[in-house]
PDB file of C-alpha atoms in Angstrom:
ATOM      1  CA  THR A   1       3.285  -8.017  14.752  1.00 58.00           C
ATOM      2  CA  GLN A   2       5.850  -7.646  11.982  1.00 68.00           C
ATOM      3  CA  LEU A   3       4.592  -5.085   9.462  1.00 85.00           C
ATOM      4  CA  LEU A   4       7.245  -6.052   6.925  1.00 92.00           C
ATOM      5  CA  LYS A   5       7.838  -9.764   6.434  1.00 94.00           C
ATOM      6  CA  GLN A   6      10.997 -10.884   4.696  1.00 96.00           C
ATOM      7  CA  SER A   7      11.646 -14.262   3.157  1.00 96.00           C
ATOM      8  CA  PRO A   8      13.645 -16.315   3.298  1.00 97.00           C
ATOM      9  CA  GLN A   9      15.059 -15.663   6.749  1.00 96.00           C
ATOM     10  CA  PHE A  10      18.317 -17.475   5.875  1.00 97.00           C
ATOM     11  CA  LEU A  11      19.861 -18.155   2.482  1.00 97.00           C
ATOM     12  CA  SER A  12      23.102 -19.990   1.757  1.00 97.00           C
ATOM     13  CA  ILE A  13      24.218 -20.253  -1.867  1.00 97.00           C
ATOM     14  CA  GLN A  14      27.307 -20.905  -3.953  1.00 97.00           C
ATOM     15  CA  GLU A  15      29.214 -18.094  -5.620  1.00 97.00           C
ATOM     16  CA  GLY A  16      27.833 -17.431  -9.100  1.00 97.00           C
ATOM     17  CA  GLU A  17      24.234 -18.367  -8.300  1.00 97.00           C
ATOM     18  CA  ASN A  18      21.283 -16.015  -8.524  1.00 98.00           C
ATOM     19  CA  LEU A  19      18.907 -15.275  -5.663  1.00 98.00           C
ATOM     20  CA  THR A  20      15.798 -13.293  -4.794  1.00 98.00           C
ATOM     21  CA  VAL A  21      14.753 -11.904  -1.417  1.00 98.00           C
ATOM     22  CA  TYR A  22      11.173 -10.842  -0.791  1.00 97.00           C
ATOM     23  CA  CYS A  23       9.628  -8.187   1.425  1.00 96.00           C
ATOM     24  CA  ASN A  24       5.855  -8.210   1.927  1.00 95.00           C
ATOM     25  CA  SER A  25       3.303  -6.210   3.867  1.00 93.00           C
ATOM     26  CA  SER A  26      -0.438  -5.685   4.131  1.00 91.00           C
ATOM     27  CA  SER A  27       0.241  -1.937   4.535  1.00 90.00           C
ATOM     28  CA  VAL A  28       0.929   0.611   1.809  1.00 91.00           C
ATOM     29  CA  PHE A  29       4.330   2.277   1.963  1.00 89.00           C
ATOM     30  CA  SER A  30       5.119   5.722   0.600  1.00 87.00           C
ATOM     31  CA  SER A  31       8.662   4.549  -0.028  1.00 88.00           C
ATOM     32  CA  LEU A  32      10.677   1.436   0.571  1.00 91.00           C
ATOM     33  CA  GLN A  33      14.386   1.008   1.149  1.00 94.00           C
ATOM     34  CA  TRP A  34      16.847  -1.860   1.114  1.00 97.00           C
ATOM     35  CA  TYR A  35      19.836  -1.944   3.446  1.00 97.00           C
ATOM     36  CA  ARG A  36      22.789  -4.257   3.923  1.00 97.00           C
ATOM     37  CA  GLN A  37      24.273  -4.762   7.380  1.00 96.00           C
ATOM     38  CA  GLU A  38      27.559  -6.456   8.222  1.00 93.00           C
ATOM     39  CA  PRO A  39      28.591  -7.693  11.686  1.00 89.00           C
ATOM     40  CA  GLY A  40      29.628  -4.871  14.016  1.00 87.00           C
ATOM     41  CA  GLU A  41      28.253  -2.183  11.724  1.00 91.00           C
ATOM     42  CA  GLY A  42      25.039  -0.291  11.209  1.00 94.00           C
ATOM     43  CA  PRO A  43      22.828  -0.812   8.137  1.00 96.00           C
ATOM     44  CA  VAL A  44      23.971   0.874   4.919  1.00 95.00           C
ATOM     45  CA  LEU A  45      21.386   2.100   2.439  1.00 94.00           C
ATOM     46  CA  LEU A  46      21.461   0.370  -0.965  1.00 96.00           C
ATOM     47  CA  VAL A  47      18.433   1.885  -2.680  1.00 94.00           C
ATOM     48  CA  THR A  48      15.151   3.732  -2.184  1.00 92.00           C
ATOM     49  CA  VAL A  49      12.107   3.014  -4.349  1.00 93.00           C
ATOM     50  CA  VAL A  50       9.166   5.384  -4.352  1.00 90.00           C
ATOM     51  CA  THR A  51       6.858   4.699  -7.285  1.00 92.00           C
ATOM     52  CA  GLY A  52       4.668   1.598  -7.548  1.00 94.00           C
ATOM     53  CA  GLY A  53       6.104  -0.740 -10.194  1.00 95.00           C
ATOM     54  CA  GLU A  54       9.502   0.959 -10.052  1.00 95.00           C
ATOM     55  CA  VAL A  55      12.571  -1.110 -10.926  1.00 97.00           C
ATOM     56  CA  LYS A  56      16.080   0.049  -9.998  1.00 97.00           C
ATOM     57  CA  LYS A  57      19.345  -1.610 -10.892  1.00 97.00           C
ATOM     58  CA  LEU A  58      22.601  -1.258  -8.982  1.00 95.00           C
ATOM     59  CA  LYS A  59      25.248  -3.303 -10.814  1.00 96.00           C
ATOM     60  CA  ARG A  60      24.257  -6.945 -10.109  1.00 97.00           C
ATOM     61  CA  LEU A  61      21.385  -5.974  -7.794  1.00 97.00           C
ATOM     62  CA  THR A  62      17.845  -5.368  -9.092  1.00 97.00           C
ATOM     63  CA  PHE A  63      15.195  -3.877  -6.835  1.00 97.00           C
ATOM     64  CA  GLN A  64      11.478  -3.851  -7.589  1.00 97.00           C
ATOM     65  CA  PHE A  65       8.617  -2.063  -5.820  1.00 96.00           C
ATOM     66  CA  GLY A  66       5.198  -3.673  -6.187  1.00 95.00           C
ATOM     67  CA  ASP A  67       2.465  -1.891  -8.118  1.00 95.00           C
ATOM     68  CA  ALA A  68       0.378  -1.508  -4.953  1.00 94.00           C
ATOM     69  CA  ARG A  69       3.434  -0.349  -2.943  1.00 93.00           C
ATOM     70  CA  LYS A  70       2.959  -3.184  -0.431  1.00 93.00           C
ATOM     71  CA  ASP A  71       5.840  -5.427  -1.447  1.00 95.00           C
ATOM     72  CA  SER A  72       9.339  -5.376  -2.858  1.00 96.00           C
ATOM     73  CA  SER A  73      12.019  -7.761  -4.042  1.00 97.00           C
ATOM     74  CA  LEU A  74      15.785  -7.772  -4.298  1.00 98.00           C
ATOM     75  CA  HIS A  75      17.402  -9.934  -6.953  1.00 98.00           C
ATOM     76  CA  ILE A  76      21.153 -10.574  -7.023  1.00 98.00           C
ATOM     77  CA  THR A  77      22.724 -11.963 -10.178  1.00 98.00           C
ATOM     78  CA  ALA A  78      25.918 -14.036 -10.015  1.00 98.00           C
ATOM     79  CA  ALA A  79      26.374 -13.657  -6.267  1.00 97.00           C
ATOM     80  CA  GLN A  80      29.865 -13.036  -4.909  1.00 97.00           C
ATOM     81  CA  THR A  81      31.305 -13.797  -1.469  1.00 97.00           C
ATOM     82  CA  GLY A  82      31.376 -10.048  -0.814  1.00 95.00           C
ATOM     83  CA  ASP A  83      27.551 -10.014  -1.015  1.00 96.00           C
ATOM     84  CA  THR A  84      27.384 -11.916   2.282  1.00 97.00           C
ATOM     85  CA  GLY A  85      25.466  -9.955   4.906  1.00 96.00           C
ATOM     86  CA  LEU A  86      22.092  -9.186   6.462  1.00 97.00           C
ATOM     87  CA  TYR A  87      19.689  -7.644   3.952  1.00 98.00           C
ATOM     88  CA  LEU A  88      16.939  -5.509   5.430  1.00 97.00           C
ATOM     89  CA  CYS A  89      13.950  -3.920   3.801  1.00 97.00           C
ATOM     90  CA  ALA A  90      12.490  -0.851   5.476  1.00 95.00           C
ATOM     91  CA  GLY A  91       9.795   1.623   4.658  1.00 91.00           C
ATOM     92  CA  TYR A  92       7.724   4.586   5.668  1.00 86.00           C
ATOM     93  CA  ILE A  93       4.049   3.693   5.989  1.00 79.00           C
ATOM     94  CA  SER A  94       1.885   6.170   4.098  1.00 73.00           C
ATOM     95  CA  GLY A  95       1.156   9.100   6.417  1.00 72.00           C
ATOM     96  CA  SER A  96       4.080   8.381   8.737  1.00 71.00           C
ATOM     97  CA  ALA A  97       7.159  10.197   7.470  1.00 68.00           C
ATOM     98  CA  ARG A  98       9.213   9.848  10.639  1.00 77.00           C
ATOM     99  CA  GLN A  99       9.005   6.187  11.655  1.00 86.00           C
ATOM    100  CA  LEU A 100      11.137   3.906   9.513  1.00 90.00           C
ATOM    101  CA  THR A 101       9.800   0.338   9.843  1.00 92.00           C
ATOM    102  CA  PHE A 102      12.226  -2.502   9.230  1.00 95.00           C
ATOM    103  CA  GLY A 103      11.664  -6.093   8.205  1.00 95.00           C
ATOM    104  CA  SER A 104      13.231  -8.945  10.159  1.00 92.00           C
ATOM    105  CA  GLY A 105      16.021  -9.377   7.636  1.00 96.00           C
ATOM    106  CA  THR A 106      17.467 -12.058   5.365  1.00 97.00           C
ATOM    107  CA  GLN A 107      20.875 -13.431   6.325  1.00 97.00           C
ATOM    108  CA  LEU A 108      22.690 -14.214   3.073  1.00 97.00           C
ATOM    109  CA  THR A 109      25.818 -16.350   2.993  1.00 97.00           C
ATOM    110  CA  VAL A 110      27.638 -16.757  -0.309  1.00 97.00           C
ATOM    111  CA  LEU A 111      30.065 -19.663  -0.266  1.00 97.00           C
ATOM    112  CA  PRO A 112      33.220 -19.733  -2.410  1.00 95.00           C
TER     113      PRO A 112
ATOM    114  CA  GLU B   1      33.539  14.274   6.890  1.00 60.00           C
ATOM    115  CA  THR B   2      33.033  12.291  10.096  1.00 73.00           C
ATOM    116  CA  GLY B   3      30.255   9.748  10.074  1.00 91.00           C
ATOM    117  CA  VAL B   4      27.882   8.835  12.881  1.00 95.00           C
ATOM    118  CA  THR B   5      29.713   7.672  15.990  1.00 96.00           C
ATOM    119  CA  GLN B   6      28.338   5.937  19.069  1.00 97.00           C
ATOM    120  CA  SER B   7      29.718   5.230  22.527  1.00 97.00           C
ATOM    121  CA  PRO B   8      30.346   2.992  24.237  1.00 97.00           C
ATOM    122  CA  THR B   9      30.828   0.078  21.847  1.00 96.00           C
ATOM    123  CA  HIS B  10      29.801  -2.516  24.405  1.00 97.00           C
ATOM    124  CA  LEU B  11      28.147  -2.280  27.804  1.00 96.00           C
ATOM    125  CA  ILE B  12      27.148  -4.795  30.456  1.00 98.00           C
ATOM    126  CA  LYS B  13      24.536  -3.876  33.072  1.00 98.00           C
ATOM    127  CA  THR B  14      22.363  -5.722  35.565  1.00 98.00           C
ATOM    128  CA  ARG B  15      18.599  -5.730  35.846  1.00 98.00           C
ATOM    129  CA  GLY B  16      17.162  -2.581  37.409  1.00 98.00           C
ATOM    130  CA  GLN B  17      20.125  -0.385  36.541  1.00 98.00           C
ATOM    131  CA  GLN B  18      20.040   2.667  34.310  1.00 98.00           C
ATOM    132  CA  VAL B  19      22.108   3.240  31.165  1.00 98.00           C
ATOM    133  CA  THR B  20      22.993   6.184  28.927  1.00 98.00           C
ATOM    134  CA  LEU B  21      24.111   5.682  25.346  1.00 98.00           C
ATOM    135  CA  ARG B  22      25.599   8.468  23.243  1.00 98.00           C
ATOM    136  CA  CYS B  23      25.532   9.379  19.575  1.00 97.00           C
ATOM    137  CA  SER B  24      27.324  12.040  17.564  1.00 96.00           C
ATOM    138  CA  SER B  25      25.511  12.838  14.342  1.00 93.00           C
ATOM    139  CA  GLN B  26      27.165  13.348  10.986  1.00 91.00           C
ATOM    140  CA  SER B  27      28.260  16.886  10.226  1.00 88.00           C
ATOM    141  CA  GLY B  28      25.371  18.990   8.883  1.00 87.00           C
ATOM    142  CA  HIS B  29      22.668  16.628  10.198  1.00 91.00           C
ATOM    143  CA  ASN B  30      20.015  17.948  12.595  1.00 91.00           C
ATOM    144  CA  THR B  31      17.840  14.854  13.008  1.00 92.00           C
ATOM    145  CA  VAL B  32      18.692  11.773  15.051  1.00 94.00           C
ATOM    146  CA  SER B  33      16.729   8.535  15.300  1.00 95.00           C
ATOM    147  CA  TRP B  34      17.316   5.658  17.708  1.00 97.00           C
ATOM    148  CA  TYR B  35      16.613   1.991  17.009  1.00 97.00           C
ATOM    149  CA  GLN B  36      16.760  -1.236  19.022  1.00 98.00           C
ATOM    150  CA  GLN B  37      17.940  -4.350  17.180  1.00 97.00           C
ATOM    151  CA  ALA B  38      17.494  -7.638  19.010  1.00 94.00           C
ATOM    152  CA  LEU B  39      19.601 -10.589  17.914  1.00 91.00           C
ATOM    153  CA  GLY B  40      18.357 -12.008  14.618  1.00 87.00           C
ATOM    154  CA  GLN B  41      15.819  -9.219  14.114  1.00 91.00           C
ATOM    155  CA  GLY B  42      15.565  -6.002  12.152  1.00 94.00           C
ATOM    156  CA  PRO B  43      15.922  -2.664  13.940  1.00 96.00           C
ATOM    157  CA  GLN B  44      12.849  -1.274  15.716  1.00 96.00           C
ATOM    158  CA  PHE B  45      12.246   2.475  15.825  1.00 95.00           C
ATOM    159  CA  ILE B  46      12.433   3.923  19.355  1.00 96.00           C
ATOM    160  CA  PHE B  47      12.146   7.668  18.720  1.00 95.00           C
ATOM    161  CA  GLN B  48      13.394  10.589  16.643  1.00 93.00           C
ATOM    162  CA  TYR B  49      14.755  13.975  17.686  1.00 94.00           C
ATOM    163  CA  TYR B  50      14.672  17.054  15.506  1.00 91.00           C
ATOM    164  CA  ARG B  51      16.185  20.331  16.707  1.00 88.00           C
ATOM    165  CA  GLU B  52      16.246  19.128  20.322  1.00 91.00           C
ATOM    166  CA  GLU B  53      12.578  18.028  20.385  1.00 92.00           C
ATOM    167  CA  GLU B  54      11.189  14.498  20.293  1.00 92.00           C
ATOM    168  CA  ASN B  55       8.997  14.409  17.166  1.00 88.00           C
ATOM    169  CA  GLY B  56       8.144  10.749  16.723  1.00 89.00           C
ATOM    170  CA  ARG B  57       8.071   7.687  18.949  1.00 92.00           C
ATOM    171  CA  GLY B  58       7.704   3.958  18.389  1.00 92.00           C
ATOM    172  CA  ASN B  59       6.096   1.391  20.669  1.00 92.00           C
ATOM    173  CA  PHE B  60       8.529   1.701  23.586  1.00 96.00           C
ATOM    174  CA  PRO B  61       7.678   2.414  27.266  1.00 97.00           C
ATOM    175  CA  PRO B  62       8.456   5.757  28.941  1.00 97.00           C
ATOM    176  CA  ARG B  63      11.543   4.305  30.651  1.00 98.00           C
ATOM    177  CA  PHE B  64      13.185   4.805  27.252  1.00 98.00           C
ATOM    178  CA  SER B  65      13.930   8.509  27.000  1.00 97.00           C
ATOM    179  CA  GLY B  66      16.280  10.713  25.076  1.00 97.00           C
ATOM    180  CA  LEU B  67      17.874  14.083  24.630  1.00 96.00           C
ATOM    181  CA  GLN B  68      19.276  16.034  21.735  1.00 96.00           C
ATOM    182  CA  PHE B  69      21.806  18.780  22.341  1.00 95.00           C
ATOM    183  CA  PRO B  70      22.366  22.086  20.482  1.00 93.00           C
ATOM    184  CA  ASN B  71      25.201  20.459  18.500  1.00 91.00           C
ATOM    185  CA  TYR B  72      22.655  17.766  17.455  1.00 92.00           C
ATOM    186  CA  SER B  73      24.392  14.964  19.325  1.00 95.00           C
ATOM    187  CA  SER B  74      22.001  12.759  21.247  1.00 97.00           C
ATOM    188  CA  GLU B  75      21.608  10.461  24.234  1.00 98.00           C
ATOM    189  CA  LEU B  76      19.370   7.467  24.805  1.00 98.00           C
ATOM    190  CA  ASN B  77      18.544   6.726  28.440  1.00 98.00           C
ATOM    191  CA  VAL B  78      16.980   3.505  29.626  1.00 98.00           C
ATOM    192  CA  ASN B  79      15.804   3.189  33.233  1.00 97.00           C
ATOM    193  CA  ALA B  80      14.972   0.061  35.207  1.00 98.00           C
ATOM    194  CA  LEU B  81      16.739  -2.227  32.765  1.00 98.00           C
ATOM    195  CA  GLU B  82      15.118  -5.562  31.930  1.00 98.00           C
ATOM    196  CA  LEU B  83      16.704  -8.681  30.463  1.00 97.00           C
ATOM    197  CA  ASP B  84      14.812  -8.097  27.182  1.00 97.00           C
ATOM    198  CA  ASP B  85      16.566  -4.758  26.779  1.00 98.00           C
ATOM    199  CA  SER B  86      19.685  -6.673  25.726  1.00 97.00           C
ATOM    200  CA  ALA B  87      20.190  -5.626  22.108  1.00 97.00           C
ATOM    201  CA  LEU B  88      22.216  -3.571  19.665  1.00 97.00           C
ATOM    202  CA  TYR B  89      21.176   0.084  19.915  1.00 98.00           C
ATOM    203  CA  LEU B  90      21.610   1.993  16.683  1.00 98.00           C
ATOM    204  CA  CYS B  91      21.624   5.711  16.141  1.00 97.00           C
ATOM    205  CA  ALA B  92      21.009   7.262  12.717  1.00 95.00           C
ATOM    206  CA  SER B  93      21.291  10.865  11.618  1.00 94.00           C
ATOM    207  CA  SER B  94      19.841  12.706   8.637  1.00 90.00           C
ATOM    208  CA  GLN B  95      19.915  16.211   7.199  1.00 86.00           C
ATOM    209  CA  ALA B  96      16.303  16.814   8.165  1.00 75.00           C
ATOM    210  CA  GLN B  97      13.200  14.951   9.253  1.00 66.00           C
ATOM    211  CA  GLY B  98      11.034  13.270   6.666  1.00 66.00           C
ATOM    212  CA  SER B  99      11.220  10.186   4.501  1.00 61.00           C
ATOM    213  CA  VAL B 100      13.126  11.858   1.648  1.00 68.00           C
ATOM    214  CA  ASN B 101      16.207  12.280   3.808  1.00 75.00           C
ATOM    215  CA  GLU B 102      18.620   9.358   3.914  1.00 85.00           C
ATOM    216  CA  GLN B 103      19.495   8.109   7.376  1.00 90.00           C
ATOM    217  CA  PHE B 104      23.123   7.279   8.080  1.00 93.00           C
ATOM    218  CA  PHE B 105      23.641   4.700  10.803  1.00 95.00           C
ATOM    219  CA  GLY B 106      26.350   4.429  13.414  1.00 96.00           C
ATOM    220  CA  PRO B 107      27.971   1.100  14.322  1.00 96.00           C
ATOM    221  CA  GLY B 108      25.764   0.676  17.383  1.00 97.00           C
ATOM    222  CA  THR B 109      26.194  -0.008  21.087  1.00 98.00           C
ATOM    223  CA  ARG B 110      25.844  -3.621  22.187  1.00 97.00           C
ATOM    224  CA  LEU B 111      24.010  -3.660  25.544  1.00 98.00           C
ATOM    225  CA  THR B 112      23.886  -6.825  27.611  1.00 98.00           C
ATOM    226  CA  VAL B 113      21.597  -6.935  30.657  1.00 98.00           C
ATOM    227  CA  LEU B 114      22.333  -9.705  33.164  1.00 97.00           C
TER     228      LEU B 114
END
């Protein structure tokens, strides 16, 4: 059973387009993180959100944590080819500070 | 500052064999976590070591075991390998245990079980 469900699983868009990736769960998370992973490398942390309703911006990336702390979204504005990669959400379920639970990932391909 | 390193990069084993994977944590980090990432999936938490003790474990059988050494480097051992153990094994280190501490991942070891 996947505690964190990501959608879509695959996304292929043209450079300059906008996109949103979703991460949903029936469990409450004390914090939620977004990572980006490229082939042959480990995941790299992009952002951590902690407070329900929190919105964080990182240049063209906007991250939102749901009010109930059960879901999150990642929005990319004007995608670039360098944004191509596997985007993973991950979180610590409330009461479990050691086990980081990952979603299944969204493979993003940005075409020139 | 040296990041997290893992060895070997790739490994091929046959069913029933045993394997040891190694991880050197980032300087100043005392906590190491291991993850299994099957093809097309997100990483799954195997276990975490803090100051040489296992202090958290995911849903993996006892044939997955580990060690952490006084210099905080770590090993993952898998006995009686099965075909489904084929995956990318990731190691991550952090300054301390707990969700507030960012985990830094190594590049992984690609294990293939034939």
